[in-house]
Structures are given as structure tokens and as C-alpha cells.
Amino acid sequence: MRILIVEDELHLAEALTQILKKNNYTVDAVHDGESGIDNALSGIYDLIILDIMLPKMNGISILKHMRKQEIATPVILLTAKGEISDKVMGLDSGADDYLPKPFATEELLARIRALSRRKGDILPDSSLKYGDIELDALNLKLSKDSKDVKLTLKESELLEFLMLRKNIVTSKELIIEKLWGFDSEVEPNNVEVYISFLRKKLSFLNSKVSIVTVRGVGYILEGGN
């Protein structure tokens, strides 16, 4: 699970980063609103911990912009303010949870686990559809009509990412960040290899869906209509 922390208090951001990493989460931290919105709109995160009071762009503005762009990543708002009006404003703007400072680490971890379970409840069968294909991410299976083919974990993760970004060109760099992590030493040709594997499996299924290369930019799915 990849988590983004947007928090301008450097000591708090570092402490949260270390705590979450010790609990086996992959974590990135940024410290102002502009960096926060850039990272949030990438679509690579499974959850965002977002402070309201930030330099350059406040958390509520980030949240509203995310939801306007149909970025559905779960968000936990952090703020030093505990008033009901602030809580209501945050939740009405699209936040999934709200945690006033100071807070106990155990409570934050519990809320993260709760949001993870809630996210799983939305798609209990872990399936995604695009055009004439259906991806069963839980069972690593891609199907068209009554025909199906098994996928490796990385193939499934890559296809899922492309399906979720179906109308957006996705760069190799973004794929590497999502599937392997920011600190990974994976080379871009690894992405090309997995793209090739997926194309062969789509061809095996005689699917109208194709992974199109946008030269110099990345990949995009076509054939969804």
C-alpha cells in the first residue's frame, strides 16, 4: 500500500514516514500544497494523509481539486483545528476521514486499516472492466467472454493501472513509481517487457482492446468503446 503524506511540519512528516514504513507501508512525503497536488493527481497512491494548513495551497483546495479531477484516492485530513465546522468542511469537500492534532499513532494506523477495508468493500470481486475484457485482480485472471488467461502479479498490476487511467497517457516513469516504487532501480525496458506480455495475452483473447504506444510519452488503452 503506497501512502502520500502532505505535511509542512517537517518533524511530524518524518516521524509519520518512519512509523508507516515500520508498518510495511510504502511512503512518500511532501511539504507544501503545490507538491501535494502534483503528487495526488498522479494517481499512484492508495491513500493520502493531508494536512489542511499548508503553504502555497491549503489541504481543502487540494482535496476539492482532486475530487473535481475524479481522483478517488481515500484521504485522511490532519489539522490542528478541532472545531466541528472544520470537520464538516473537510468531509463535505471529499475527505474520507478526519484526525485533529495531536493524535495517537495507534489511532492513525487504525484509521488507515479501516479505510483499506472500506476500499476493499467497494469492489468485493476485485474486478475491472474495459471494452470487451474483464480483469480479476484477486485471481490474476484476464477474460473475454468465456475465454480467459492467467496473469503474473506484475502483469495484473500494470493492466489494472492502465485500466484505471483509461483515458490518460501513462509514462514509463509513472508505471515504475507505481509498481516498483520511487527508489527502485528498475529500468524502463522492464516496462516494455511487461507491455509486450500483456499485448500477447490480449491478442490470445482476440480482444479489441489494445495498449497503444504514444511515442516519447507512454502508453494508453484503446478499444474501450
Short mmCIF file of C-alpha atoms in Angstrom, two decimals:
data_model
loop_
_atom_site.label_atom_id
_atom_site.label_comp_id
_atom_site.label_asym_id
_atom_site.label_seq_id
_atom_site.Cartn_x
_atom_site.Cartn_y
_atom_site.Cartn_z
CA MET A 1 0.00 0.00 0.00
CA ARG A 2 1.51 3.34 -1.11
CA ILE A 3 0.76 6.37 1.07
CA LEU A 4 1.39 10.06 0.40
CA ILE A 5 1.93 12.41 3.34
CA VAL A 6 1.36 16.13 2.69
CA GLU A 7 2.53 17.88 5.85
CA ASP A 8 4.58 21.08 6.27
CA GLU A 9 5.74 20.29 9.83
CA LEU A 10 8.97 18.53 8.88
CA HIS A 11 9.46 16.69 12.19
CA LEU A 12 5.91 15.34 12.11
CA ALA A 13 6.19 14.34 8.45
CA GLU A 14 9.44 12.48 9.13
CA ALA A 15 8.03 10.78 12.22
CA LEU A 16 4.91 9.64 10.33
CA THR A 17 7.06 8.41 7.45
CA GLN A 18 9.20 6.25 9.73
CA ILE A 19 6.20 4.88 11.64
CA LEU A 20 4.35 3.93 8.46
CA LYS A 21 7.43 2.33 6.91
CA LYS A 22 7.89 0.23 10.04
CA ASN A 23 4.32 -0.95 9.49
CA ASN A 24 5.21 -2.08 5.97
CA TYR A 25 3.70 0.82 4.04
CA THR A 26 5.48 2.50 1.13
CA VAL A 27 5.58 6.22 1.92
CA ASP A 28 6.37 9.49 0.16
CA ALA A 29 6.24 12.86 1.93
CA VAL A 30 5.99 16.40 0.55
CA HIS A 31 5.78 19.63 2.49
CA ASP A 32 3.70 22.18 0.56
CA GLY A 33 0.40 22.33 -1.26
CA GLU A 34 1.79 22.62 -4.79
CA SER A 35 3.90 19.48 -4.39
CA GLY A 36 0.92 17.83 -2.70
CA ILE A 37 -1.47 18.41 -5.60
CA ASP A 38 1.14 17.33 -8.18
CA ASN A 39 1.67 14.04 -6.36
CA ALA A 40 -2.01 13.48 -5.56
CA LEU A 41 -3.06 13.88 -9.20
CA SER A 42 -0.54 11.26 -10.33
CA GLY A 43 -3.00 8.55 -9.27
CA ILE A 44 -0.25 6.27 -7.90
CA TYR A 45 -1.28 6.42 -4.24
CA ASP A 46 -3.63 4.15 -2.32
CA LEU A 47 -4.18 6.68 0.48
CA ILE A 48 -3.26 10.30 1.23
CA ILE A 49 -2.66 11.85 4.66
CA LEU A 50 -3.30 15.54 4.08
CA ASP A 51 -2.76 18.50 6.39
CA ILE A 52 -5.21 21.38 5.99
CA MET A 53 -2.86 24.26 6.81
CA LEU A 54 -0.17 24.20 4.10
CA PRO A 55 1.96 26.79 2.32
CA LYS A 56 1.21 27.60 -1.36
CA MET A 57 -2.11 25.69 -1.43
CA ASN A 58 -4.23 24.54 1.50
CA GLY A 59 -5.45 20.99 2.02
CA ILE A 60 -9.11 21.76 1.34
CA SER A 61 -8.23 23.25 -2.06
CA ILE A 62 -6.12 20.18 -2.87
CA LEU A 63 -8.98 17.91 -1.87
CA LYS A 64 -11.58 19.78 -3.91
CA HIS A 65 -9.31 19.76 -6.97
CA MET A 66 -8.66 16.02 -6.60
CA ARG A 67 -12.37 15.22 -6.48
CA LYS A 68 -13.08 17.55 -9.40
CA GLN A 69 -10.49 15.60 -11.40
CA GLU A 70 -12.21 12.35 -10.31
CA ILE A 71 -9.23 11.22 -8.23
CA ALA A 72 -10.97 8.92 -5.72
CA THR A 73 -7.93 8.14 -3.55
CA PRO A 74 -9.01 7.92 0.13
CA VAL A 75 -7.92 10.98 2.14
CA ILE A 76 -7.37 11.42 5.87
CA LEU A 77 -7.29 15.12 6.79
CA LEU A 78 -4.95 16.30 9.53
CA THR A 79 -5.40 19.65 11.23
CA ALA A 80 -4.62 21.47 14.43
CA LYS A 81 -8.19 22.71 14.40
CA GLY A 82 -10.79 20.62 16.15
CA GLU A 83 -13.92 22.65 15.56
CA ILE A 84 -16.98 20.89 14.16
CA SER A 85 -17.18 23.41 11.30
CA ASP A 86 -13.69 22.46 10.08
CA LYS A 87 -14.54 18.78 10.26
CA VAL A 88 -17.77 19.30 8.32
CA MET A 89 -16.00 21.40 5.68
CA GLY A 90 -13.35 18.73 5.20
CA LEU A 91 -15.80 15.87 4.90
CA ASP A 92 -18.07 17.86 2.58
CA SER A 93 -15.05 18.58 0.37
CA GLY A 94 -14.48 14.87 -0.16
CA ALA A 95 -12.35 13.68 2.76
CA ASP A 96 -12.85 10.09 3.91
CA ASP A 97 -11.74 10.66 7.49
CA TYR A 98 -10.57 13.45 9.80
CA LEU A 99 -7.96 13.41 12.55
CA PRO A 100 -7.27 16.51 14.70
CA LYS A 101 -3.75 17.08 16.03
CA PRO A 102 -2.33 15.91 18.32
CA PHE A 103 -3.26 12.27 17.73
CA ALA A 104 -2.04 8.87 18.84
CA THR A 105 -0.08 6.82 16.33
CA GLU A 106 -2.26 3.80 17.05
CA GLU A 107 -5.37 5.77 16.10
CA LEU A 108 -3.90 6.85 12.78
CA LEU A 109 -2.88 3.27 11.96
CA ALA A 110 -6.35 2.03 12.88
CA ARG A 111 -7.97 4.59 10.60
CA ILE A 112 -5.66 3.63 7.74
CA ARG A 113 -6.62 -0.03 8.20
CA ALA A 114 -10.31 0.91 8.31
CA LEU A 115 -10.06 2.85 5.05
CA SER A 116 -8.20 -0.06 3.45
CA ARG A 117 -11.03 -2.40 4.38
CA ARG A 118 -13.63 0.10 3.17
CA LYS A 119 -11.84 0.40 -0.17
CA GLY A 120 -11.94 -3.36 -0.50
CA ASP A 121 -15.67 -3.39 0.19
CA ILE A 122 -16.30 -1.17 -2.82
CA LEU A 123 -15.01 -3.83 -5.23
CA PRO A 124 -15.51 -7.13 -3.42
CA ASP A 125 -14.72 -9.18 -6.50
CA SER A 126 -11.63 -7.07 -7.35
CA SER A 127 -12.77 -6.91 -10.98
CA LEU A 128 -12.40 -4.16 -13.56
CA LYS A 129 -13.99 -3.99 -17.00
CA TYR A 130 -12.79 -2.12 -20.07
CA GLY A 131 -14.18 -2.70 -23.52
CA ASP A 132 -14.57 -6.44 -24.07
CA ILE A 133 -12.18 -7.53 -21.30
CA GLU A 134 -12.52 -8.09 -17.58
CA LEU A 135 -9.61 -8.17 -15.13
CA ASP A 136 -9.91 -10.26 -11.98
CA ALA A 137 -7.04 -8.79 -9.97
CA LEU A 138 -7.64 -11.06 -6.99
CA ASN A 139 -7.26 -14.27 -9.00
CA LEU A 140 -4.82 -12.82 -11.57
CA LYS A 141 -7.09 -13.63 -14.49
CA LEU A 142 -7.95 -11.72 -17.66
CA SER A 143 -11.05 -12.78 -19.57
CA LYS A 144 -13.10 -12.02 -22.67
CA ASP A 145 -16.47 -13.71 -22.96
CA SER A 146 -15.88 -17.33 -21.92
CA LYS A 147 -12.15 -17.31 -22.66
CA ASP A 148 -9.54 -16.39 -20.06
CA VAL A 149 -5.81 -16.31 -19.47
CA LYS A 150 -3.70 -16.21 -16.31
CA LEU A 151 -1.56 -13.16 -15.50
CA THR A 152 1.51 -12.71 -13.35
CA LEU A 153 1.18 -10.31 -10.42
CA LYS A 154 3.11 -7.56 -12.21
CA GLU A 155 1.08 -8.03 -15.40
CA SER A 156 -2.12 -7.73 -13.39
CA GLU A 157 -0.89 -4.64 -11.53
CA LEU A 158 0.19 -2.99 -14.78
CA LEU A 159 -3.06 -3.69 -16.61
CA GLU A 160 -5.08 -2.54 -13.60
CA PHE A 161 -3.14 0.74 -13.52
CA LEU A 162 -3.74 1.32 -17.24
CA MET A 163 -7.43 0.46 -16.88
CA LEU A 164 -7.85 2.91 -14.01
CA ARG A 165 -6.16 5.60 -16.14
CA LYS A 166 -8.03 4.52 -19.28
CA ASN A 167 -8.26 7.96 -20.86
CA ILE A 168 -4.83 9.20 -19.78
CA VAL A 169 -1.42 8.55 -21.33
CA THR A 170 0.74 6.85 -18.68
CA SER A 171 4.51 7.29 -18.77
CA LYS A 172 7.05 4.53 -18.11
CA GLU A 173 8.37 6.55 -15.18
CA LEU A 174 4.94 6.68 -13.55
CA ILE A 175 4.45 2.95 -14.09
CA ILE A 176 7.79 2.24 -12.40
CA GLU A 177 6.89 4.51 -9.48
CA LYS A 178 3.53 2.78 -9.01
CA LEU A 179 4.60 -0.85 -9.50
CA TRP A 180 8.13 -0.84 -8.13
CA GLY A 181 8.48 2.38 -6.08
CA PHE A 182 10.29 5.69 -6.30
CA ASP A 183 13.60 4.24 -5.08
CA SER A 184 13.55 1.31 -7.47
CA GLU A 185 16.44 0.69 -9.87
CA VAL A 186 14.13 -0.96 -12.41
CA GLU A 187 14.93 0.11 -15.97
CA PRO A 188 12.32 1.40 -18.45
CA ASN A 189 12.84 -1.67 -20.66
CA ASN A 190 11.30 -3.76 -17.86
CA VAL A 191 8.05 -1.90 -18.51
CA GLU A 192 8.38 -2.62 -22.24
CA VAL A 193 8.73 -6.33 -21.48
CA TYR A 194 5.54 -6.43 -19.40
CA ILE A 195 3.68 -4.36 -22.01
CA SER A 196 4.73 -6.93 -24.59
CA PHE A 197 3.47 -9.79 -22.39
CA LEU A 198 0.10 -8.09 -21.95
CA ARG A 199 -0.24 -7.41 -25.67
CA LYS A 200 0.30 -11.08 -26.40
CA LYS A 201 -2.37 -12.08 -23.90
CA LEU A 202 -4.84 -9.55 -25.29
CA SER A 203 -4.12 -10.99 -28.74
CA PHE A 204 -4.65 -14.52 -27.41
CA LEU A 205 -8.12 -13.45 -26.23
CA ASN A 206 -8.85 -11.80 -29.62
CA SER A 207 -9.70 -8.64 -27.70
CA LYS A 208 -10.41 -5.32 -29.38
CA VAL A 209 -8.58 -3.62 -26.52
CA SER A 210 -5.02 -2.61 -27.32
CA ILE A 211 -2.15 -0.95 -25.47
CA VAL A 212 -1.04 1.89 -27.73
CA THR A 213 2.42 3.43 -27.52
CA VAL A 214 2.44 7.23 -27.62
CA ARG A 215 5.99 7.82 -28.78
CA GLY A 216 8.09 9.76 -26.31
CA VAL A 217 5.23 9.91 -23.78
CA GLY A 218 4.00 6.50 -22.68
CA TYR A 219 1.04 4.13 -23.10
CA ILE A 220 -2.74 4.36 -23.28
CA LEU A 221 -5.54 1.81 -23.59
CA GLU A 222 -7.77 1.96 -26.64
CA GLY A 223 -10.78 -0.08 -27.76
CA GLY A 224 -13.00 0.60 -24.78
CA ASN A 225 -15.98 1.77 -26.82
#
